[in-house]
PDB file of C-alpha atoms in Angstrom:
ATOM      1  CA  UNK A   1       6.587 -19.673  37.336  1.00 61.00           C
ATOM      2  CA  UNK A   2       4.958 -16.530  35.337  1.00 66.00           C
ATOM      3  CA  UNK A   3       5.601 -13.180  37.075  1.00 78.00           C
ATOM      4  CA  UNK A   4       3.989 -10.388  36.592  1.00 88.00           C
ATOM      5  CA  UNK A   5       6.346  -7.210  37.705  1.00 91.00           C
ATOM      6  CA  UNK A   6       4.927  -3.694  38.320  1.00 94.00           C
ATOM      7  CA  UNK A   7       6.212  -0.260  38.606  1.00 94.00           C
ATOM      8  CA  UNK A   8       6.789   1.898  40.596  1.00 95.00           C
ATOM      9  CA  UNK A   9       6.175  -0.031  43.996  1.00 93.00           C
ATOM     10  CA  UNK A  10       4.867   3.561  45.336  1.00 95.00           C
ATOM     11  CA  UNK A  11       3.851   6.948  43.761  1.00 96.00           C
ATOM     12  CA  UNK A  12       3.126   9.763  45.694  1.00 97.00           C
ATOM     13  CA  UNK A  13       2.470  12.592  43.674  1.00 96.00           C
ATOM     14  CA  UNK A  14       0.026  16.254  44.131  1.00 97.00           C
ATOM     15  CA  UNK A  15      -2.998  16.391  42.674  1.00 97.00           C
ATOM     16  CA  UNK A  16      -3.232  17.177  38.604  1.00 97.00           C
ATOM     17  CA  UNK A  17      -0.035  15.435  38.008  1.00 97.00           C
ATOM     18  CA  UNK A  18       0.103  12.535  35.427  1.00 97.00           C
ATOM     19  CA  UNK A  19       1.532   9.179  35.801  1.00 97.00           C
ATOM     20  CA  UNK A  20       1.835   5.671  34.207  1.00 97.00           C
ATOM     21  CA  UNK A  21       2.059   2.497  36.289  1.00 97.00           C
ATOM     22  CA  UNK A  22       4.060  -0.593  33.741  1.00 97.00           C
ATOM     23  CA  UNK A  23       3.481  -4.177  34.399  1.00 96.00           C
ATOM     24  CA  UNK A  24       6.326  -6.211  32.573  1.00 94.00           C
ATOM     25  CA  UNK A  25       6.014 -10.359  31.935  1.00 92.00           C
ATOM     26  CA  UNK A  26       8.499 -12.463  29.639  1.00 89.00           C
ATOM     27  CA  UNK A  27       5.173 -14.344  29.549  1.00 89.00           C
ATOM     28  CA  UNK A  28       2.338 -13.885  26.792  1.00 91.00           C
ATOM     29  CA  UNK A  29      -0.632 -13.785  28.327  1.00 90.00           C
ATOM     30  CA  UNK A  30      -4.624 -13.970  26.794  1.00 88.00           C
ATOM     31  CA  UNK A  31      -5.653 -11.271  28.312  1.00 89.00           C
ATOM     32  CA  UNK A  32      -4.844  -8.717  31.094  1.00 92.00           C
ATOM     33  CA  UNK A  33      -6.862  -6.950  33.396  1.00 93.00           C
ATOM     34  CA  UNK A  34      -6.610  -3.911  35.981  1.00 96.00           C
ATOM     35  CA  UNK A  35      -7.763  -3.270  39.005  1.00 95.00           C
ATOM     36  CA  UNK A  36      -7.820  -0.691  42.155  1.00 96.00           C
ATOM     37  CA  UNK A  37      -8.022  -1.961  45.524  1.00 95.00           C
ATOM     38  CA  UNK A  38      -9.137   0.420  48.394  1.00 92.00           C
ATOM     39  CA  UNK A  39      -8.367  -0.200  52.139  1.00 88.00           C
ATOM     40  CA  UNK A  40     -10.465  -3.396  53.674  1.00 87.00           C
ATOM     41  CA  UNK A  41     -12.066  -4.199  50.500  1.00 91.00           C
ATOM     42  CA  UNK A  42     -11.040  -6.746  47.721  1.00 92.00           C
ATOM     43  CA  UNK A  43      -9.920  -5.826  44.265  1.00 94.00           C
ATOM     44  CA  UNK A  44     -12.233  -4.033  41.622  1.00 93.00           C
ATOM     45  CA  UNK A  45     -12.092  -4.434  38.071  1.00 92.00           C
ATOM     46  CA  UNK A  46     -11.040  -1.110  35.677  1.00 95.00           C
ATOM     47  CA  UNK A  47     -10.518  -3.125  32.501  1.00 93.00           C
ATOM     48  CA  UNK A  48      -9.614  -6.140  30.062  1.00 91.00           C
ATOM     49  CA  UNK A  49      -7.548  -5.538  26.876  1.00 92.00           C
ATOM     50  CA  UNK A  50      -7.136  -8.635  24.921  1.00 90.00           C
ATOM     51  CA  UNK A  51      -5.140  -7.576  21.497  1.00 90.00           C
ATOM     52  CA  UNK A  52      -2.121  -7.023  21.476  1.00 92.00           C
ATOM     53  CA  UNK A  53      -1.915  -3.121  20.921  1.00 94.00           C
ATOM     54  CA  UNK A  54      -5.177  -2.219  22.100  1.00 94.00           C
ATOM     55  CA  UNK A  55      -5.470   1.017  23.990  1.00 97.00           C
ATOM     56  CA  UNK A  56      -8.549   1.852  26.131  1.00 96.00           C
ATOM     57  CA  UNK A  57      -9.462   4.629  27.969  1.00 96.00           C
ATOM     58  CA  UNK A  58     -11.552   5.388  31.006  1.00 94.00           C
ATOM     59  CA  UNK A  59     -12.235   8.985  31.619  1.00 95.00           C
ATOM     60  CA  UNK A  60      -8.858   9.876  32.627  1.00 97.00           C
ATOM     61  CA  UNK A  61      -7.523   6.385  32.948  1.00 97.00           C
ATOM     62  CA  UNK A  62      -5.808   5.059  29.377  1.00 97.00           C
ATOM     63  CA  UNK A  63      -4.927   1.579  29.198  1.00 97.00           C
ATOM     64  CA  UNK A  64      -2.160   0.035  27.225  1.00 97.00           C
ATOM     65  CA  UNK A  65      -1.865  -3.923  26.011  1.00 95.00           C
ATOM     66  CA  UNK A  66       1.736  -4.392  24.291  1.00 95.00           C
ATOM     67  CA  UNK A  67       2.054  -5.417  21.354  1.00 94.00           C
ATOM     68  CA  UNK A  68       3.267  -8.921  22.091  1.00 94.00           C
ATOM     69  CA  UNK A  69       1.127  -8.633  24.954  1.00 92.00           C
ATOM     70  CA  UNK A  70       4.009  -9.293  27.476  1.00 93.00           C
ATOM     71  CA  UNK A  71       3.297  -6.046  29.122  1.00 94.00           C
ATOM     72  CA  UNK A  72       0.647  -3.432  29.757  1.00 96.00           C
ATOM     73  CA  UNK A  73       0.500   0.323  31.142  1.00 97.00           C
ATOM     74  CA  UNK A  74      -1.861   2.447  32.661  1.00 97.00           C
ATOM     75  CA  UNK A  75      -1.416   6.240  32.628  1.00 98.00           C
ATOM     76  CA  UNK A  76      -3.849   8.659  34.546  1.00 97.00           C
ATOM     77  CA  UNK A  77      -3.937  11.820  33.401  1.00 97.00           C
ATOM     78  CA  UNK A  78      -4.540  14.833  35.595  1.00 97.00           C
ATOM     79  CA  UNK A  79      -4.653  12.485  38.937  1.00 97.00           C
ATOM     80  CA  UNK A  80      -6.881  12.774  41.946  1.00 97.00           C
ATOM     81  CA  UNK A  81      -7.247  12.173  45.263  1.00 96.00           C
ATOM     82  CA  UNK A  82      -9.964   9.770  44.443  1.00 94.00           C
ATOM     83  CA  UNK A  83      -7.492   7.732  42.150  1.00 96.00           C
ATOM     84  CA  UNK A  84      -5.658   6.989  45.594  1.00 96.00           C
ATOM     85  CA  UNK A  85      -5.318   3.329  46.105  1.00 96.00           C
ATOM     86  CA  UNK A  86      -3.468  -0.131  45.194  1.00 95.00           C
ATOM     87  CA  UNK A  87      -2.815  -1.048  41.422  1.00 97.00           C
ATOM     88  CA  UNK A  88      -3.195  -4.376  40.417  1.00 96.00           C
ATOM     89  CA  UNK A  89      -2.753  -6.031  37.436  1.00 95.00           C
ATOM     90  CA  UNK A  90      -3.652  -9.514  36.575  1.00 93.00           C
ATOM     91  CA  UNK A  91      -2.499 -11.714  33.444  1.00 91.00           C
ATOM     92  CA  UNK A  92      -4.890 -14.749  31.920  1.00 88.00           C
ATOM     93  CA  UNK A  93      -2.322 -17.822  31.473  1.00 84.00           C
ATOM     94  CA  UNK A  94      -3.346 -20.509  29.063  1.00 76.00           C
ATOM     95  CA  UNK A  95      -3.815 -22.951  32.013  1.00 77.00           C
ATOM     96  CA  UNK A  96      -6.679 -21.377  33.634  1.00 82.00           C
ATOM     97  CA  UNK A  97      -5.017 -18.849  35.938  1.00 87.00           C
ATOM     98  CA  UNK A  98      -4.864 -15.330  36.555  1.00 89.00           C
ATOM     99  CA  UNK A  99      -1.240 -14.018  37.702  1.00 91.00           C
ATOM    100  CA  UNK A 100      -1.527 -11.034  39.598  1.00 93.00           C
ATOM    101  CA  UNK A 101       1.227  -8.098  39.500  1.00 92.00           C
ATOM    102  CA  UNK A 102       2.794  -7.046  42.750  1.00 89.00           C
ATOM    103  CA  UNK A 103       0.812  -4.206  42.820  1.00 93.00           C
ATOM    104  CA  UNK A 104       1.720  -0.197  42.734  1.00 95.00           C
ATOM    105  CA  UNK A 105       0.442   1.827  45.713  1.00 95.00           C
ATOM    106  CA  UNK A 106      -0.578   5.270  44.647  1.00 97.00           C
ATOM    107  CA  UNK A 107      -1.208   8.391  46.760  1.00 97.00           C
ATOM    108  CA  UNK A 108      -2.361  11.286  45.317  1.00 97.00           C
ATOM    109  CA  UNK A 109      -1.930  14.668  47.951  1.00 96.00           C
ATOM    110  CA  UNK A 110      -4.647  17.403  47.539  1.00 95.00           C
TER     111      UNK A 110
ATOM    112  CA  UNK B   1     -27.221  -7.906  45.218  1.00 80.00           C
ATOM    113  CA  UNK B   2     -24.384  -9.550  43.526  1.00 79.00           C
ATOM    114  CA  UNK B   3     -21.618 -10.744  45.695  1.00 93.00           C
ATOM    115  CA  UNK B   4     -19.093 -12.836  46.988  1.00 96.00           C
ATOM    116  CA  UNK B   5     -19.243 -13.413  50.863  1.00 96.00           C
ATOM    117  CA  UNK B   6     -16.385 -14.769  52.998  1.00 96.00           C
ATOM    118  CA  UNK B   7     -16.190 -15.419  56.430  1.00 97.00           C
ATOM    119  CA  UNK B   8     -14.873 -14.838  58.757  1.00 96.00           C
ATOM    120  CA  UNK B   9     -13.803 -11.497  58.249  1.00 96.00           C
ATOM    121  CA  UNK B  10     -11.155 -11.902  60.817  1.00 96.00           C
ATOM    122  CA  UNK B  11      -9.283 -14.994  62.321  1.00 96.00           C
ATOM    123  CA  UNK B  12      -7.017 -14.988  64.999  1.00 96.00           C
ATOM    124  CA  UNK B  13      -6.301 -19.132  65.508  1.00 94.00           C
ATOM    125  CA  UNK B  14      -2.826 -21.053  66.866  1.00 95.00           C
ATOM    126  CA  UNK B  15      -0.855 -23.708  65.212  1.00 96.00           C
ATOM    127  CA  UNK B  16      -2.286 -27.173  64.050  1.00 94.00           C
ATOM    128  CA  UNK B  17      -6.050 -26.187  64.676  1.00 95.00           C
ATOM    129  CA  UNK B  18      -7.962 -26.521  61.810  1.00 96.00           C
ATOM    130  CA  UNK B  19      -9.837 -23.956  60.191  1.00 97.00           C
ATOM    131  CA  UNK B  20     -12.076 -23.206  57.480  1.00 97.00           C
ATOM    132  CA  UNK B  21     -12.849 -20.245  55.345  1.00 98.00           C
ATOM    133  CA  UNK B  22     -15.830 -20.177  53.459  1.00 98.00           C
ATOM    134  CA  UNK B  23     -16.822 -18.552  50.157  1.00 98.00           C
ATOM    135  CA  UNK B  24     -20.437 -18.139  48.608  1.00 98.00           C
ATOM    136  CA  UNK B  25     -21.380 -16.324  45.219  1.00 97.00           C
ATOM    137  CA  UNK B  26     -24.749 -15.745  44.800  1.00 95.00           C
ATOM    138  CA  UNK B  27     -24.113 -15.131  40.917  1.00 93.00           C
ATOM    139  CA  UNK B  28     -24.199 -18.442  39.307  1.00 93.00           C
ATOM    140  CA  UNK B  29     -20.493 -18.153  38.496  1.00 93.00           C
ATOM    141  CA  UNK B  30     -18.818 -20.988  37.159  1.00 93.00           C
ATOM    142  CA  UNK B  31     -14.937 -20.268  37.799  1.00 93.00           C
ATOM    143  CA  UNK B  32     -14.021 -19.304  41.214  1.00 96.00           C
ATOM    144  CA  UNK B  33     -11.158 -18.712  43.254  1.00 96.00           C
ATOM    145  CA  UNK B  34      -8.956 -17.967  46.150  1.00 98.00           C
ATOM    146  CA  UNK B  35      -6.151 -16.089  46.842  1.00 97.00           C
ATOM    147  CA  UNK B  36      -3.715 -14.567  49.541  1.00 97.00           C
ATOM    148  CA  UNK B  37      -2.352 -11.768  49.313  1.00 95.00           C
ATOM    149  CA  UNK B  38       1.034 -10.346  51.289  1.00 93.00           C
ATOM    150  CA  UNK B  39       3.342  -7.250  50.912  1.00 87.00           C
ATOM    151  CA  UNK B  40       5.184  -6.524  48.197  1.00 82.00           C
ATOM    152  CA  UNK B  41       3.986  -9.972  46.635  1.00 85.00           C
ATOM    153  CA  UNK B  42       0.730  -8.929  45.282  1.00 87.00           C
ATOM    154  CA  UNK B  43      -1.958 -11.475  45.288  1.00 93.00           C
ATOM    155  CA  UNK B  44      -0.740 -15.086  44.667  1.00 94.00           C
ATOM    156  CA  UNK B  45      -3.826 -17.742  42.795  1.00 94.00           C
ATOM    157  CA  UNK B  46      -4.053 -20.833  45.788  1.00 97.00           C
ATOM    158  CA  UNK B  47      -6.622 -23.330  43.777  1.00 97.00           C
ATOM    159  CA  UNK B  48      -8.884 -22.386  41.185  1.00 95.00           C
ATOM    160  CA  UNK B  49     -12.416 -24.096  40.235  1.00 95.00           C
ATOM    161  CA  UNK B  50     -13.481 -24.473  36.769  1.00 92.00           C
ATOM    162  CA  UNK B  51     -16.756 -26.005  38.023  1.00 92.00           C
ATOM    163  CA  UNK B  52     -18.851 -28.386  40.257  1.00 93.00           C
ATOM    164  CA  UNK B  53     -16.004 -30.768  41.393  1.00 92.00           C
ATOM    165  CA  UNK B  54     -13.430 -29.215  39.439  1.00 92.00           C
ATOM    166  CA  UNK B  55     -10.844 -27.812  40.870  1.00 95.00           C
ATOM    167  CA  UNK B  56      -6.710 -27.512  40.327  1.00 94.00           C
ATOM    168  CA  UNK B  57      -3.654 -25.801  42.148  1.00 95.00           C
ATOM    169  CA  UNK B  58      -2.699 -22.308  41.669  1.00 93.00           C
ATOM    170  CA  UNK B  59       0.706 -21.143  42.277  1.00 91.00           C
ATOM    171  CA  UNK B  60       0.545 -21.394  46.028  1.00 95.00           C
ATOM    172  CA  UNK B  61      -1.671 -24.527  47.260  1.00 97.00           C
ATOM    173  CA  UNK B  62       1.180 -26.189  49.915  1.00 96.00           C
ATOM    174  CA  UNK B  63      -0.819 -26.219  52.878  1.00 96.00           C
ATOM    175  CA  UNK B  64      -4.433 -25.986  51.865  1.00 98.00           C
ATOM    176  CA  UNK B  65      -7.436 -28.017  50.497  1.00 97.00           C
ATOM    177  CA  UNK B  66     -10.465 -26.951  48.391  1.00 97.00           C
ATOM    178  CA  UNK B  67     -13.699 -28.339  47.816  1.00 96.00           C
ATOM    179  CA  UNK B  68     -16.577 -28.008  45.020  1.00 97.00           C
ATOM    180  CA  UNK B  69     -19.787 -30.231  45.842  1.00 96.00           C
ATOM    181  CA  UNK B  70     -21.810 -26.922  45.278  1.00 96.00           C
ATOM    182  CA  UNK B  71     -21.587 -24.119  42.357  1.00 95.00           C
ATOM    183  CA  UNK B  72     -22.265 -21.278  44.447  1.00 97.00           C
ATOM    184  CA  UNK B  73     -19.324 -22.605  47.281  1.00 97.00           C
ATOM    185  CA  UNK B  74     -15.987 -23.009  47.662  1.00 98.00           C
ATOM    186  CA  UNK B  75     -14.299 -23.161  50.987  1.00 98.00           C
ATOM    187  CA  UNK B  76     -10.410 -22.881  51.403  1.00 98.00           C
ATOM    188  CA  UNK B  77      -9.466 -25.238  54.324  1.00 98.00           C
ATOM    189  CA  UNK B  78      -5.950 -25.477  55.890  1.00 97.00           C
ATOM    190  CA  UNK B  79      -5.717 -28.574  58.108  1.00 94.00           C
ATOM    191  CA  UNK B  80      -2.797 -28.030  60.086  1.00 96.00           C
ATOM    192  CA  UNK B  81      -2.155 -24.005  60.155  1.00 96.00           C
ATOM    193  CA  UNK B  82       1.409 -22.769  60.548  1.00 96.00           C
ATOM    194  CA  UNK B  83       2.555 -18.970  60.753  1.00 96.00           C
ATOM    195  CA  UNK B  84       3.530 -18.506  57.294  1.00 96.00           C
ATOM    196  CA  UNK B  85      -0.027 -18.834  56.326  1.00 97.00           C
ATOM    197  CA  UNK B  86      -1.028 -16.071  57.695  1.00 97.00           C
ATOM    198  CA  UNK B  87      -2.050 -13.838  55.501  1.00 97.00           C
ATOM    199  CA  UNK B  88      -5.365 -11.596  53.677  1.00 97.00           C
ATOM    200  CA  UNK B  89      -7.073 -14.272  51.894  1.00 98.00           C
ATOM    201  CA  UNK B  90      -9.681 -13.207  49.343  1.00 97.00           C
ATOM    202  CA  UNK B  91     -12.345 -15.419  47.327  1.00 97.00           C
ATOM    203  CA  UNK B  92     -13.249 -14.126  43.788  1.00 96.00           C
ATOM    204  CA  UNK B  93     -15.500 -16.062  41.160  1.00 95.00           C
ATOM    205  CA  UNK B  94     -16.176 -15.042  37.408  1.00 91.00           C
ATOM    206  CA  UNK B  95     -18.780 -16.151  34.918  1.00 87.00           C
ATOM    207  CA  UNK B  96     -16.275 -18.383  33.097  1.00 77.00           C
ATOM    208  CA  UNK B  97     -12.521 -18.428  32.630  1.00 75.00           C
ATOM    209  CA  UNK B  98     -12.508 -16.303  29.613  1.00 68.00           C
ATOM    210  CA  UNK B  99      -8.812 -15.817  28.936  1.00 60.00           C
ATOM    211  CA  UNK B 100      -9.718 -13.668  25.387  1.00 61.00           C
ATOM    212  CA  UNK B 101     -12.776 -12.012  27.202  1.00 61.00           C
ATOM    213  CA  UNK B 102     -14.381  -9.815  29.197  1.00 62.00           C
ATOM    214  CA  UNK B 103     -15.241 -11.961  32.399  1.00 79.00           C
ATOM    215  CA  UNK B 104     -14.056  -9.917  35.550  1.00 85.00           C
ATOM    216  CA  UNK B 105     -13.618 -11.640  38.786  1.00 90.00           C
ATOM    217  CA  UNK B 106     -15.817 -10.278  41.685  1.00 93.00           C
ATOM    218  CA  UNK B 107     -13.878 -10.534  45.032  1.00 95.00           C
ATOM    219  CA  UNK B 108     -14.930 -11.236  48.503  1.00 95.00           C
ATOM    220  CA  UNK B 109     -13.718  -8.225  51.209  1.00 94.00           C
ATOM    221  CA  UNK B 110     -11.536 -10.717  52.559  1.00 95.00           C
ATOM    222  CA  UNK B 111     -10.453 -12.247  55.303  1.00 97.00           C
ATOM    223  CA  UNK B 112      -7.440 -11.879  57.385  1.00 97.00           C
ATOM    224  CA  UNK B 113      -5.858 -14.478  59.167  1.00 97.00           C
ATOM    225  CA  UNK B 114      -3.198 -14.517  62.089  1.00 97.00           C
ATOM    226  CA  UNK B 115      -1.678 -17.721  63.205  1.00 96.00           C
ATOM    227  CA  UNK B 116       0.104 -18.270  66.261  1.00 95.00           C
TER     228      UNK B 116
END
């Protein structure tokens, strides 16, 4: 079975700070994609990298696709309360299945 | 307006009654699919559809059927319910499965589900 493992589980940190969320695989995977979950509602797409390498950015949101995309990272700079919410990402397997990460729960504090 | 509807929203049911939980896209998506999602365990895939009567396990299908006679639904059905299903369950469907491209799955709001 592919896993997808993220880090940290949890993140509270105070408003302005930076931080980088890591999901790890000993899987290769197509493509990866992130998303952010609020409370009562289902998972939104942020992005897709698909090269290995690639780096994209969103506002303050830079994404990260390794190089033998195994693994991925997303670092927000400056962070706030707004970025508050559940981190998911999501692997493309070559059988026609998305495995999701276990998700990292952030809470930024004004 | 684009979306994925599932209902019910909420299900509280008891063991062995059968219950289904249905999914509609109104986006003329090809791929669809449903997952549950628990803590600390992130969401797990439960069947997939590539298509009109396509459709193939995920990582999680014990305990639950899917069917595909229409594009726009796909209903999750679990014939004899036990505890460990319950669970948030939450439908998504994309254009196509694009595994080198840009097709983002749309989700439901989901639907939670307590068995007795």
């Amino acid at each position: 079975t592919q896993l997808l493992k993220q880090s940290p589980q949890f993140l509270s940190i105070q408003e302005g700070e930076n931080l980088t969320v890591y999901c790890n695989s000993s899987s290769v995977f197509s493509s990866l994609q992130w998303y952010r979950q609020e409370p009562g509602e289902g998972p939104v797409l942020l992005v897709t990298v698909v090269t290995g390498g690639e780096v994209k950015k969103l506002k303050r949101l830079t994404f990260q696709f390794g190089d033998a995309r195994k693994d991925s990272s997303l670092h927000i700079t400056a962070a706030q309360t707004g970025d508050t919410g559940l981190y998911l990402c999501a692997g493309a397997t070559g059988t026609y299945k998305y495995i999701f990460g276990t998700g990292t729960r952030l809470k930024v504090l004004a | 307006e684009a979306q994925v509807t599932q209902n019910p929203r909420y299900l509280i049911t008891v063991t062995g009654k059968k219950l289904t939980v249905t999914c509609s896209q109104n986006m003329n998506h090809e791929y669809m699919s449903w997952y549950r999602q628990d803590p600390g365990l992130g969401l797990r895939q439960i069947y997939y559809s590539m298509n009109v009567e396509v459709t193939d396990k995920g990582d999680v299908p014990e305990g639950y059927k899917v069917s595909r006679k229409e594009k726009r639904n796909f209903p999750l059905i679990l014939e004899s319910p036990s505890p460990n299903q319950t669970s948030l369950y939450f439908c998504a469907s994309s254009l196509a499965f694009r595994g080198d491209g840009n097709q983002p799955q749309h989700f439901g709001d989901g639907t939670r589900l307590s068995i007795l």
